[in-house]
Coordinates of N, CA and C in Angstrom, one line a residue:
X1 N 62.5 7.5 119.2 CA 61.1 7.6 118.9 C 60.8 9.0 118.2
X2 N 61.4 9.8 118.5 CA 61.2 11.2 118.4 C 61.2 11.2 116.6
X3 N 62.9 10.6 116.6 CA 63.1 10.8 115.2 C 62.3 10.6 114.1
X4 N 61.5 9.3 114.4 CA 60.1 8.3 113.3 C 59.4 9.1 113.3
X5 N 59.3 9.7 114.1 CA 58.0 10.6 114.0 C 58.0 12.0 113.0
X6 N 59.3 12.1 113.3 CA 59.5 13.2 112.6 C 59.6 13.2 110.9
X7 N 59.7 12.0 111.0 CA 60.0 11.3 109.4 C 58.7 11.2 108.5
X8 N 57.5 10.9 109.9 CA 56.4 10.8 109.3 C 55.2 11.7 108.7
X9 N 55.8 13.1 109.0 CA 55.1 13.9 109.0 C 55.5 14.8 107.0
X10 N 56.7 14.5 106.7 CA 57.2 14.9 105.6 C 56.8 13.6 104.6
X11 N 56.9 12.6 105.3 CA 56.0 11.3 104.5 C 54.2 11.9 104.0
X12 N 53.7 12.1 105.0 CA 52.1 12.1 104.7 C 52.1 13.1 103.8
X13 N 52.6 14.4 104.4 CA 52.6 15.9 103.0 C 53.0 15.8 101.6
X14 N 53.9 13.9 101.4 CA 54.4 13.8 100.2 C 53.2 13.2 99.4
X15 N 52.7 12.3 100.1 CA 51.0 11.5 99.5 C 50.4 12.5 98.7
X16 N 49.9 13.6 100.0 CA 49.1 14.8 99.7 C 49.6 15.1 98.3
X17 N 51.0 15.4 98.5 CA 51.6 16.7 97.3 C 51.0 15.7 96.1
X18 N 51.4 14.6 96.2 CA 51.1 13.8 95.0 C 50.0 13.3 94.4
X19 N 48.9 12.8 95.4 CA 47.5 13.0 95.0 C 47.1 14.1 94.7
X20 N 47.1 15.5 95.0 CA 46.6 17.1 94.6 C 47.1 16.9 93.2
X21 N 49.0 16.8 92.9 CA 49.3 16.9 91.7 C 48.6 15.8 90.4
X22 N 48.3 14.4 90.8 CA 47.6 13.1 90.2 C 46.3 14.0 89.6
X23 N 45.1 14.5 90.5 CA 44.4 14.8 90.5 C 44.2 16.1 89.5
X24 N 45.5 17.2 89.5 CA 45.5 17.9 88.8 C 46.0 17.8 87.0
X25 N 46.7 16.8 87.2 CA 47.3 16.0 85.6 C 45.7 15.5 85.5
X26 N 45.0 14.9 85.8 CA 43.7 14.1 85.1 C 42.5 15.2 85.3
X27 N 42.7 16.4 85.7 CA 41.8 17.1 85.3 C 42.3 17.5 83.7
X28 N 43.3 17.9 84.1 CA 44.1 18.5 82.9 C 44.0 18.2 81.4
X29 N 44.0 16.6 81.8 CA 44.0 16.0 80.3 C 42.3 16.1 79.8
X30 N 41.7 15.7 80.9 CA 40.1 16.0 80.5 C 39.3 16.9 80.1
X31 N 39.9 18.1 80.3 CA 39.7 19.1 80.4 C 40.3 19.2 78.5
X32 N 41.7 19.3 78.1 CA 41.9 19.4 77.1 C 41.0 18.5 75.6
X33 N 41.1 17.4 76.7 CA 39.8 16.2 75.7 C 38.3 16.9 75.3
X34 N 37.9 17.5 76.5 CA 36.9 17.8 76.2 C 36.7 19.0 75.4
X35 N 38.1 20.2 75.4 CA 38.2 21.2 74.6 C 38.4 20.8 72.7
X36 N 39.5 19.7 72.7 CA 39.6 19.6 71.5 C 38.5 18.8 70.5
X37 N 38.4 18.0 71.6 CA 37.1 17.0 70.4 C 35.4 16.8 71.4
X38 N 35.3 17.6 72.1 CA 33.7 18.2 72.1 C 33.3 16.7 72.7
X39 N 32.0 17.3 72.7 CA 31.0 15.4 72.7 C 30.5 16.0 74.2
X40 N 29.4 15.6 74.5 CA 28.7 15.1 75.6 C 30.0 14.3 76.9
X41 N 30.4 13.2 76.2 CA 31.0 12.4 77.1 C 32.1 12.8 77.1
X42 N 32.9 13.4 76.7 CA 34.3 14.0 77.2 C 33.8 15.1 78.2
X43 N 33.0 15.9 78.1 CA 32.4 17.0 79.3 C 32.3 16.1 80.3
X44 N 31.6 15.3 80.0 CA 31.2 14.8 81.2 C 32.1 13.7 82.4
X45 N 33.2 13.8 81.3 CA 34.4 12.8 82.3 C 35.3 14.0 82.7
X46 N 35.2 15.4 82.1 CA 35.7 16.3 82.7 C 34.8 16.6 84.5
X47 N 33.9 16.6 84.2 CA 33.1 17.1 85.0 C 33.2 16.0 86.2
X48 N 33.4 14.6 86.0 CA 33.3 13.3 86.9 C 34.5 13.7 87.6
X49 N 35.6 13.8 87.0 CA 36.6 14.1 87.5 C 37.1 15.5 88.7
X50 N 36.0 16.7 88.0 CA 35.6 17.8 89.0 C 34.9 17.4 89.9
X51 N 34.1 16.8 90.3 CA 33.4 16.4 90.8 C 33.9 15.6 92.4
X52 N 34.6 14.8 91.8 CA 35.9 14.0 92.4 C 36.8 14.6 93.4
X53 N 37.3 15.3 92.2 CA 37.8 16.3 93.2 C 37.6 17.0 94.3
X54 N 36.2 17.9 93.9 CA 35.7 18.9 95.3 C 35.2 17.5 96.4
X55 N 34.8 16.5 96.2 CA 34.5 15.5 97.0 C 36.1 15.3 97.9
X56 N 36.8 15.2 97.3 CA 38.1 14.6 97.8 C 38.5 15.7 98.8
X57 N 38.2 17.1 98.6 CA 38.6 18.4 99.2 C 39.5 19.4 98.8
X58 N 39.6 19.0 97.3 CA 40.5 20.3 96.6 C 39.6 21.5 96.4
X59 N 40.8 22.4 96.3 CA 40.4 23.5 96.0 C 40.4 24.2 94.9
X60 N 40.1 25.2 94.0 CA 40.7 25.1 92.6 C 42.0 26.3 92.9
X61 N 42.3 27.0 93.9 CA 43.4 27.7 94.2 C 44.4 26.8 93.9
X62 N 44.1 25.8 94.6 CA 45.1 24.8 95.1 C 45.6 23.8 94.2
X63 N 44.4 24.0 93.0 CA 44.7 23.3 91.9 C 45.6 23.8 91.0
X64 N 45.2 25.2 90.9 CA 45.9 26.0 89.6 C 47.3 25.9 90.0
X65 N 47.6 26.5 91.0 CA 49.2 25.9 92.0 C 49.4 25.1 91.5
X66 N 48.9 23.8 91.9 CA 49.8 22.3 90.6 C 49.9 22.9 89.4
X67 N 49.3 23.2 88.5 CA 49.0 23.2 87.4 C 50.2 23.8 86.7
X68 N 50.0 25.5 87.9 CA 51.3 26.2 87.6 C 52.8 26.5 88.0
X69 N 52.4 25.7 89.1 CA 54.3 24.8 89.1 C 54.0 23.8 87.8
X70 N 53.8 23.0 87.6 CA 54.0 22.2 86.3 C 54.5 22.8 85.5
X71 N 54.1 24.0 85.0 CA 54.0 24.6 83.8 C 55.5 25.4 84.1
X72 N 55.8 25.9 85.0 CA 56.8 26.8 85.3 C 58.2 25.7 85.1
X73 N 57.8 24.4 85.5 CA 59.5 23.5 85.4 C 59.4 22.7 83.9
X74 N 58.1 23.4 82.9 CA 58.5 22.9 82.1 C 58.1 21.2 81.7
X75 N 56.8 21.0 82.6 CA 56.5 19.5 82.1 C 55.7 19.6 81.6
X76 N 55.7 18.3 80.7 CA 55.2 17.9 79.4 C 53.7 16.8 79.9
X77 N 52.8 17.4 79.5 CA 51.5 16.5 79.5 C 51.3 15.6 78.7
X78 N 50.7 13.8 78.5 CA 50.6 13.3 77.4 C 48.9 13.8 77.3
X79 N 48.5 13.5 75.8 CA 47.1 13.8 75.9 C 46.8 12.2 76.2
X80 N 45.1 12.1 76.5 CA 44.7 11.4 76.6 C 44.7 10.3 75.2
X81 N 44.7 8.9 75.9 CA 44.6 7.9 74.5 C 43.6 8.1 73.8
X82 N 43.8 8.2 71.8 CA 42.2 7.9 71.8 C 42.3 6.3 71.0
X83 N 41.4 6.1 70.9 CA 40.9 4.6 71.2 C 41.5 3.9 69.8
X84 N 42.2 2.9 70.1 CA 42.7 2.0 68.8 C 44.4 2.6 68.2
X85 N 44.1 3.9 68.6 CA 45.8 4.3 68.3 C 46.8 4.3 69.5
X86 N 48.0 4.4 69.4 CA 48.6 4.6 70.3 C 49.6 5.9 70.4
X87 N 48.8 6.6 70.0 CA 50.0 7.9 69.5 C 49.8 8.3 70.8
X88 N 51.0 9.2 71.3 CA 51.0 9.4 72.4 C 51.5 11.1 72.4
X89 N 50.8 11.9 72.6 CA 51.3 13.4 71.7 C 51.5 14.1 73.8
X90 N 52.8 14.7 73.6 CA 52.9 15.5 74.6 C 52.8 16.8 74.3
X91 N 52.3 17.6 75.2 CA 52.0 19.3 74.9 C 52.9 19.8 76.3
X92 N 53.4 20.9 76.7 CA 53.9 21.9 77.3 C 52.3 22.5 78.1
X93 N 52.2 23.1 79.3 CA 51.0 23.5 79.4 C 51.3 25.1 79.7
X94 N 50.2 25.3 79.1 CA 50.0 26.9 78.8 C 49.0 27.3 79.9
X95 N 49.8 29.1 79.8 CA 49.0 30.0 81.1 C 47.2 29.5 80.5
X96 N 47.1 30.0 79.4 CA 45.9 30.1 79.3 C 45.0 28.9 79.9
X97 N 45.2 28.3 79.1 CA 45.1 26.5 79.4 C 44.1 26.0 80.7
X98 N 45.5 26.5 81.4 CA 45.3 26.4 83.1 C 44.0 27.3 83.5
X99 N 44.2 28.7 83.2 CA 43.0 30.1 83.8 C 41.7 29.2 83.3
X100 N 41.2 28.6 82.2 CA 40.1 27.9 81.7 C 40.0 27.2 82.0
X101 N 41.0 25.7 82.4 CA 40.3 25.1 82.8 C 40.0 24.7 84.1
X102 N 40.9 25.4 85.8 CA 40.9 26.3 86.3 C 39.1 26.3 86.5
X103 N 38.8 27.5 85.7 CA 37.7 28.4 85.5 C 36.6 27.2 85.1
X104 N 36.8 26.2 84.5 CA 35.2 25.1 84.5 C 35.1 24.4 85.8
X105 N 36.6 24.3 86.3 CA 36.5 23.3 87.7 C 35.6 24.3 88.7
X106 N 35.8 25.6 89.1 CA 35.5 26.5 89.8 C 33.9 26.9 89.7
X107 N 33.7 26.9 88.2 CA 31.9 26.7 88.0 C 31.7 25.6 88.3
X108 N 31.7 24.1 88.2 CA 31.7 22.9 88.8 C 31.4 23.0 90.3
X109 N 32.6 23.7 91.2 CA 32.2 23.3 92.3 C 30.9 24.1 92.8
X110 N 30.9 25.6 91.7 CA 30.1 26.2 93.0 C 28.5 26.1 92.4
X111 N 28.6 25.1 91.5 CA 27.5 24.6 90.5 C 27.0 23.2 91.7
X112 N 27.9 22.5 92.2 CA 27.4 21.6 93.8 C 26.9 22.1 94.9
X113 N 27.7 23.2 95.0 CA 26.7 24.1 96.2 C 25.3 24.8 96.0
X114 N 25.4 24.8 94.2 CA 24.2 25.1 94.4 C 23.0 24.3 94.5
X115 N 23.4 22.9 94.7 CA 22.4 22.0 95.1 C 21.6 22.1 96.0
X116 N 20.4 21.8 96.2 CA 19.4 22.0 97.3 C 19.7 21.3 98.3
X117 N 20.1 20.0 98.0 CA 20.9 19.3 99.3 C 22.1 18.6 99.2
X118 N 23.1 18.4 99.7 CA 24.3 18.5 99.5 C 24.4 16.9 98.9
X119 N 24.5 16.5 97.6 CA 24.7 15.6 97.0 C 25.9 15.3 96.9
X120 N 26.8 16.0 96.9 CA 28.5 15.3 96.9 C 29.0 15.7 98.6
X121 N 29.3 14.9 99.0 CA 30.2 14.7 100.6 C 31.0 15.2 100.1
X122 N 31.7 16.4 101.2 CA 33.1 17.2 101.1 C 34.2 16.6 101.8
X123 N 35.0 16.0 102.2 CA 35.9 15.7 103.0 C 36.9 16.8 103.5
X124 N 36.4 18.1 103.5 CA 37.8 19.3 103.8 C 36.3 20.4 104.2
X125 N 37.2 20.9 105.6 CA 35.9 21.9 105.6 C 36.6 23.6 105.0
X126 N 37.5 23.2 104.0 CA 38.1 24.5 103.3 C 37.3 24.7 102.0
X127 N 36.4 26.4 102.0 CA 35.7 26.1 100.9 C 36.3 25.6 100.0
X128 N 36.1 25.0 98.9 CA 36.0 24.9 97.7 C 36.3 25.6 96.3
X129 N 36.1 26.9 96.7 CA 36.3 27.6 95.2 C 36.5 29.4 96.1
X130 N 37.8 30.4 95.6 CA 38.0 31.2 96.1 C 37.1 32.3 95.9
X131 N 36.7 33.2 96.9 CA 35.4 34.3 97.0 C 35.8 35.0 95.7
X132 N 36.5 35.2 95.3 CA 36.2 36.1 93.8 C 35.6 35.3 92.5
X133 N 35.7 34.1 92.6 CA 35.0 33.1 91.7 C 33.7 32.8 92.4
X134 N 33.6 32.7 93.9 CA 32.5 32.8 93.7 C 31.3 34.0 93.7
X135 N 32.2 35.1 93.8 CA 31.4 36.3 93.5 C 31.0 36.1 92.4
X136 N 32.2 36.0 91.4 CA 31.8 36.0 89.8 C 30.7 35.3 89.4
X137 N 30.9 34.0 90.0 CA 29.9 33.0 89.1 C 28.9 32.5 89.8
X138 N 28.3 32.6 91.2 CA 27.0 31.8 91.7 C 26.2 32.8 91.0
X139 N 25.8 33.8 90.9 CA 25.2 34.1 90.6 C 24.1 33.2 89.3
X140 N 25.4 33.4 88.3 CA 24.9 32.4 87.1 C 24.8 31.2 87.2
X141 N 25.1 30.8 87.7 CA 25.1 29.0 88.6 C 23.6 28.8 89.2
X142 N 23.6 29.5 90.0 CA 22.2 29.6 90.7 C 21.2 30.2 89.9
X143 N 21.5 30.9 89.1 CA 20.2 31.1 87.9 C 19.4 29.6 87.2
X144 N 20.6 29.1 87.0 CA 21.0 27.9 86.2 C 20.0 26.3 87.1
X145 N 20.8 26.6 88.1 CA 20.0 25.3 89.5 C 18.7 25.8 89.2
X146 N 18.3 27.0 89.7 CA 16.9 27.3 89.8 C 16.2 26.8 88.6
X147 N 16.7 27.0 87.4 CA 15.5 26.7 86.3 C 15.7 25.4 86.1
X148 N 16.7 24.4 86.6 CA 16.8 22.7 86.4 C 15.8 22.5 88.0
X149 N 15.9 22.7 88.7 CA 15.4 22.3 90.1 C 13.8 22.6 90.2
X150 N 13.7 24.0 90.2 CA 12.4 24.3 90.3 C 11.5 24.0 89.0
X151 N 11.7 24.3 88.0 CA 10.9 24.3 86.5 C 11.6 23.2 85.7
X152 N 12.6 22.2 86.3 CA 13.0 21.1 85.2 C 13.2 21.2 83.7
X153 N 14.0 22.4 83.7 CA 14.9 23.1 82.2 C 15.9 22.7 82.1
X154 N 16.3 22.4 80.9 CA 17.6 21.9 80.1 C 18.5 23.0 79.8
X155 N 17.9 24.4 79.5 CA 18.1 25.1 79.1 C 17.9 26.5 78.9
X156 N 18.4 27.8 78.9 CA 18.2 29.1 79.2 C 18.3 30.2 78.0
X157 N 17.9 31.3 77.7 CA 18.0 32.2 77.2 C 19.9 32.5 77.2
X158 N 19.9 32.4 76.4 CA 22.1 33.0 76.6 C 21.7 34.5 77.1
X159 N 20.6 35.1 77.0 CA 20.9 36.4 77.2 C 20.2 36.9 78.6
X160 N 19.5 35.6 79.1 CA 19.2 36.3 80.6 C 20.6 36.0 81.4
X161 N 21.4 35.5 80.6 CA 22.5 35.1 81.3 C 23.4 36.0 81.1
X162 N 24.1 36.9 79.9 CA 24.7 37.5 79.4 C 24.1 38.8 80.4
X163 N 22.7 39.0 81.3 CA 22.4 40.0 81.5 C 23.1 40.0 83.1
X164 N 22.9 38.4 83.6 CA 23.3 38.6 85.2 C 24.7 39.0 84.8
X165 N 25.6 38.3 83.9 CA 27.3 38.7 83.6 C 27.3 40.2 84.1
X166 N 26.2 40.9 83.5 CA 26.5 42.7 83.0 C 26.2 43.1 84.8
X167 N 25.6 42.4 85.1 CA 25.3 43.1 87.2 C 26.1 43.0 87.3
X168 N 27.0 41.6 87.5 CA 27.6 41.4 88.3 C 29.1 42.1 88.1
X169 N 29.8 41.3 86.4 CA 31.3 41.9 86.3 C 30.8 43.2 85.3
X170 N 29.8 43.9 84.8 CA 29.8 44.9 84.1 C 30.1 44.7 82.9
X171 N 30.1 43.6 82.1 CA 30.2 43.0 80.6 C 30.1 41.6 80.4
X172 N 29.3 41.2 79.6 CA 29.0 39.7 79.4 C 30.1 39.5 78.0
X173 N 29.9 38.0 78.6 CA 31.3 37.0 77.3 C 30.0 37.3 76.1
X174 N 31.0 36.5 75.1 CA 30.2 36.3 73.8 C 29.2 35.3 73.8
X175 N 28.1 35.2 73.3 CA 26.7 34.4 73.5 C 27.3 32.6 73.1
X176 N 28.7 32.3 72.6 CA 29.2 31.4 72.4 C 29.5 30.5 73.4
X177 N 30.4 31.6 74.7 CA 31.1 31.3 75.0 C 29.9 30.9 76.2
X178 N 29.1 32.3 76.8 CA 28.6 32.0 77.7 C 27.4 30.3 77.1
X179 N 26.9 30.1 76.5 CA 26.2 29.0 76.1 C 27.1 28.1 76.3
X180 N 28.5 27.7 76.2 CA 29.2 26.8 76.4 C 29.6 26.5 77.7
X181 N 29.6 27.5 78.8 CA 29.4 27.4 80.3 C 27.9 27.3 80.9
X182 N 26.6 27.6 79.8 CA 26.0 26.9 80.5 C 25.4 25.4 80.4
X183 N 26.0 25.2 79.1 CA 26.3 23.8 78.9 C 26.8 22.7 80.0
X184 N 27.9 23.4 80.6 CA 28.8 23.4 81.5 C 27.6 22.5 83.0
X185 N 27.4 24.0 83.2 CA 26.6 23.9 84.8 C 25.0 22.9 84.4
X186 N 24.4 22.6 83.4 CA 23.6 22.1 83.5 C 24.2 20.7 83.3
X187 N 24.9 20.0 82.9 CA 25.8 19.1 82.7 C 26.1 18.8 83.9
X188 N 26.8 19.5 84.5 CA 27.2 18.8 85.8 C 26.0 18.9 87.0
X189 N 24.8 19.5 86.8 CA 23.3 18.8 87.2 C 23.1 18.0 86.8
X190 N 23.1 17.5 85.7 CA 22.7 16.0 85.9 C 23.6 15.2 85.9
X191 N 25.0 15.2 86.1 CA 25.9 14.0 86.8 C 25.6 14.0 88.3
X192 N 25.1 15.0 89.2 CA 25.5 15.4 90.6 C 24.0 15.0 90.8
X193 N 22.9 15.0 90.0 CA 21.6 15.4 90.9 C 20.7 14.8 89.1
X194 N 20.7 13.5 89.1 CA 19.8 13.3 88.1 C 18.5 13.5 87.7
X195 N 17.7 14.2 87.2 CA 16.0 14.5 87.5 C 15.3 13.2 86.8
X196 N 15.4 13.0 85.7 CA 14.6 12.5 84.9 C 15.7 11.3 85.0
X197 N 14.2 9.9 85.4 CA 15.5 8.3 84.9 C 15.5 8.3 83.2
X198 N 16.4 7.3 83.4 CA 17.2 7.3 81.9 C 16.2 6.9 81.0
X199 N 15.8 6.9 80.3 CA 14.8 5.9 78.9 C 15.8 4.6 78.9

């Protein structure tokens, strides 16, 4: 008896390893989709997929780990299909790669916390996103909720944002970049928390 049991326990951690890792290949690719060819709807399957995740109880520590074992043995990602071709292009994944995309999953989750009421179920009571990400970023996240929640805005000044950047880390990104994360967090407001029904 002793022995089965013992068998069982290296079984379930292998599920785990393999869902964490599943989960971190399909952020991956989403994440690249959405970098190389833009659109509304590639964010937003990035985002579905984030979403998914912090629901399921990843972490993005925990994520980058897949990501970067992957990258350290040297495996090859396919990109995502695009529609009607079959080309099937494999890439190597890069440090950078990972720190960014990584870094949208981590605004993602703590872009759910900043919900007024907890709209995505967590299944893990381990936060979510590590205290120096969320030092970094509720701030700007919660700038963000507030003017979608309270005042029903689509959208912010780049530069009241660029200003919380300078409190907090003492230099704001380029007005491109920060616009493209708050692209980001208002996006994933309205997959998580829809205000306005559809037309």
């Amino acid at each position: 008896m002793h022995h089965s049991a013992g068998c069982m326990i290296p079984f379930l951690q292998m599920i785990e390893y393999r869902s964490s890792r599943n989960i971190a290949i399909s952020l991956f690719k989403r994440f690249k989709n959405a970098v190389e060819r833009g659109g509304g709807d590639n964010l937003k399957e990035f985002i579905s997929a984030g979403v998914n995740a912090y629901a399921l109880g990843c972490t993005d520590e925990g994520l980058r780990k897949e990501l970067n074992d992957m990258r350290e043995y040297g495996v090859e990602i396919e990109a995502m299909q695009s529609y009607g071709g079959t080309t099937s292009l494999k890439s190597k994944i890069i440090l950078e790669e990972v720190d960014e995309c990584i870094l949208w999953l981590s605004i993602i989750f703590i872009t759910v916390l900043c919900t007024p009421q907890p709209t995505i179920v967590r299944w893990s009571s381990t936060p979510p996103v590590s205290d120096n990400m969320r030092f970094l970023w509720k701030g700007f996240c919660a700038v963000i909720a507030n003017a979608y929640f309270v005042r029903g805005m689509a959208w912010l000044p780049v530069k009241t944002l660029q200003l919380e950047q300078m409190a907090v880390v003492g230099r704001a990104e380029k007005p491109s970049i920060v616009a493209s994360r708050m692209r980001l967090v208002f996006t994933t407001l309205e997959v998580v928390s829809p205000h306005w029904p559809k037309a």
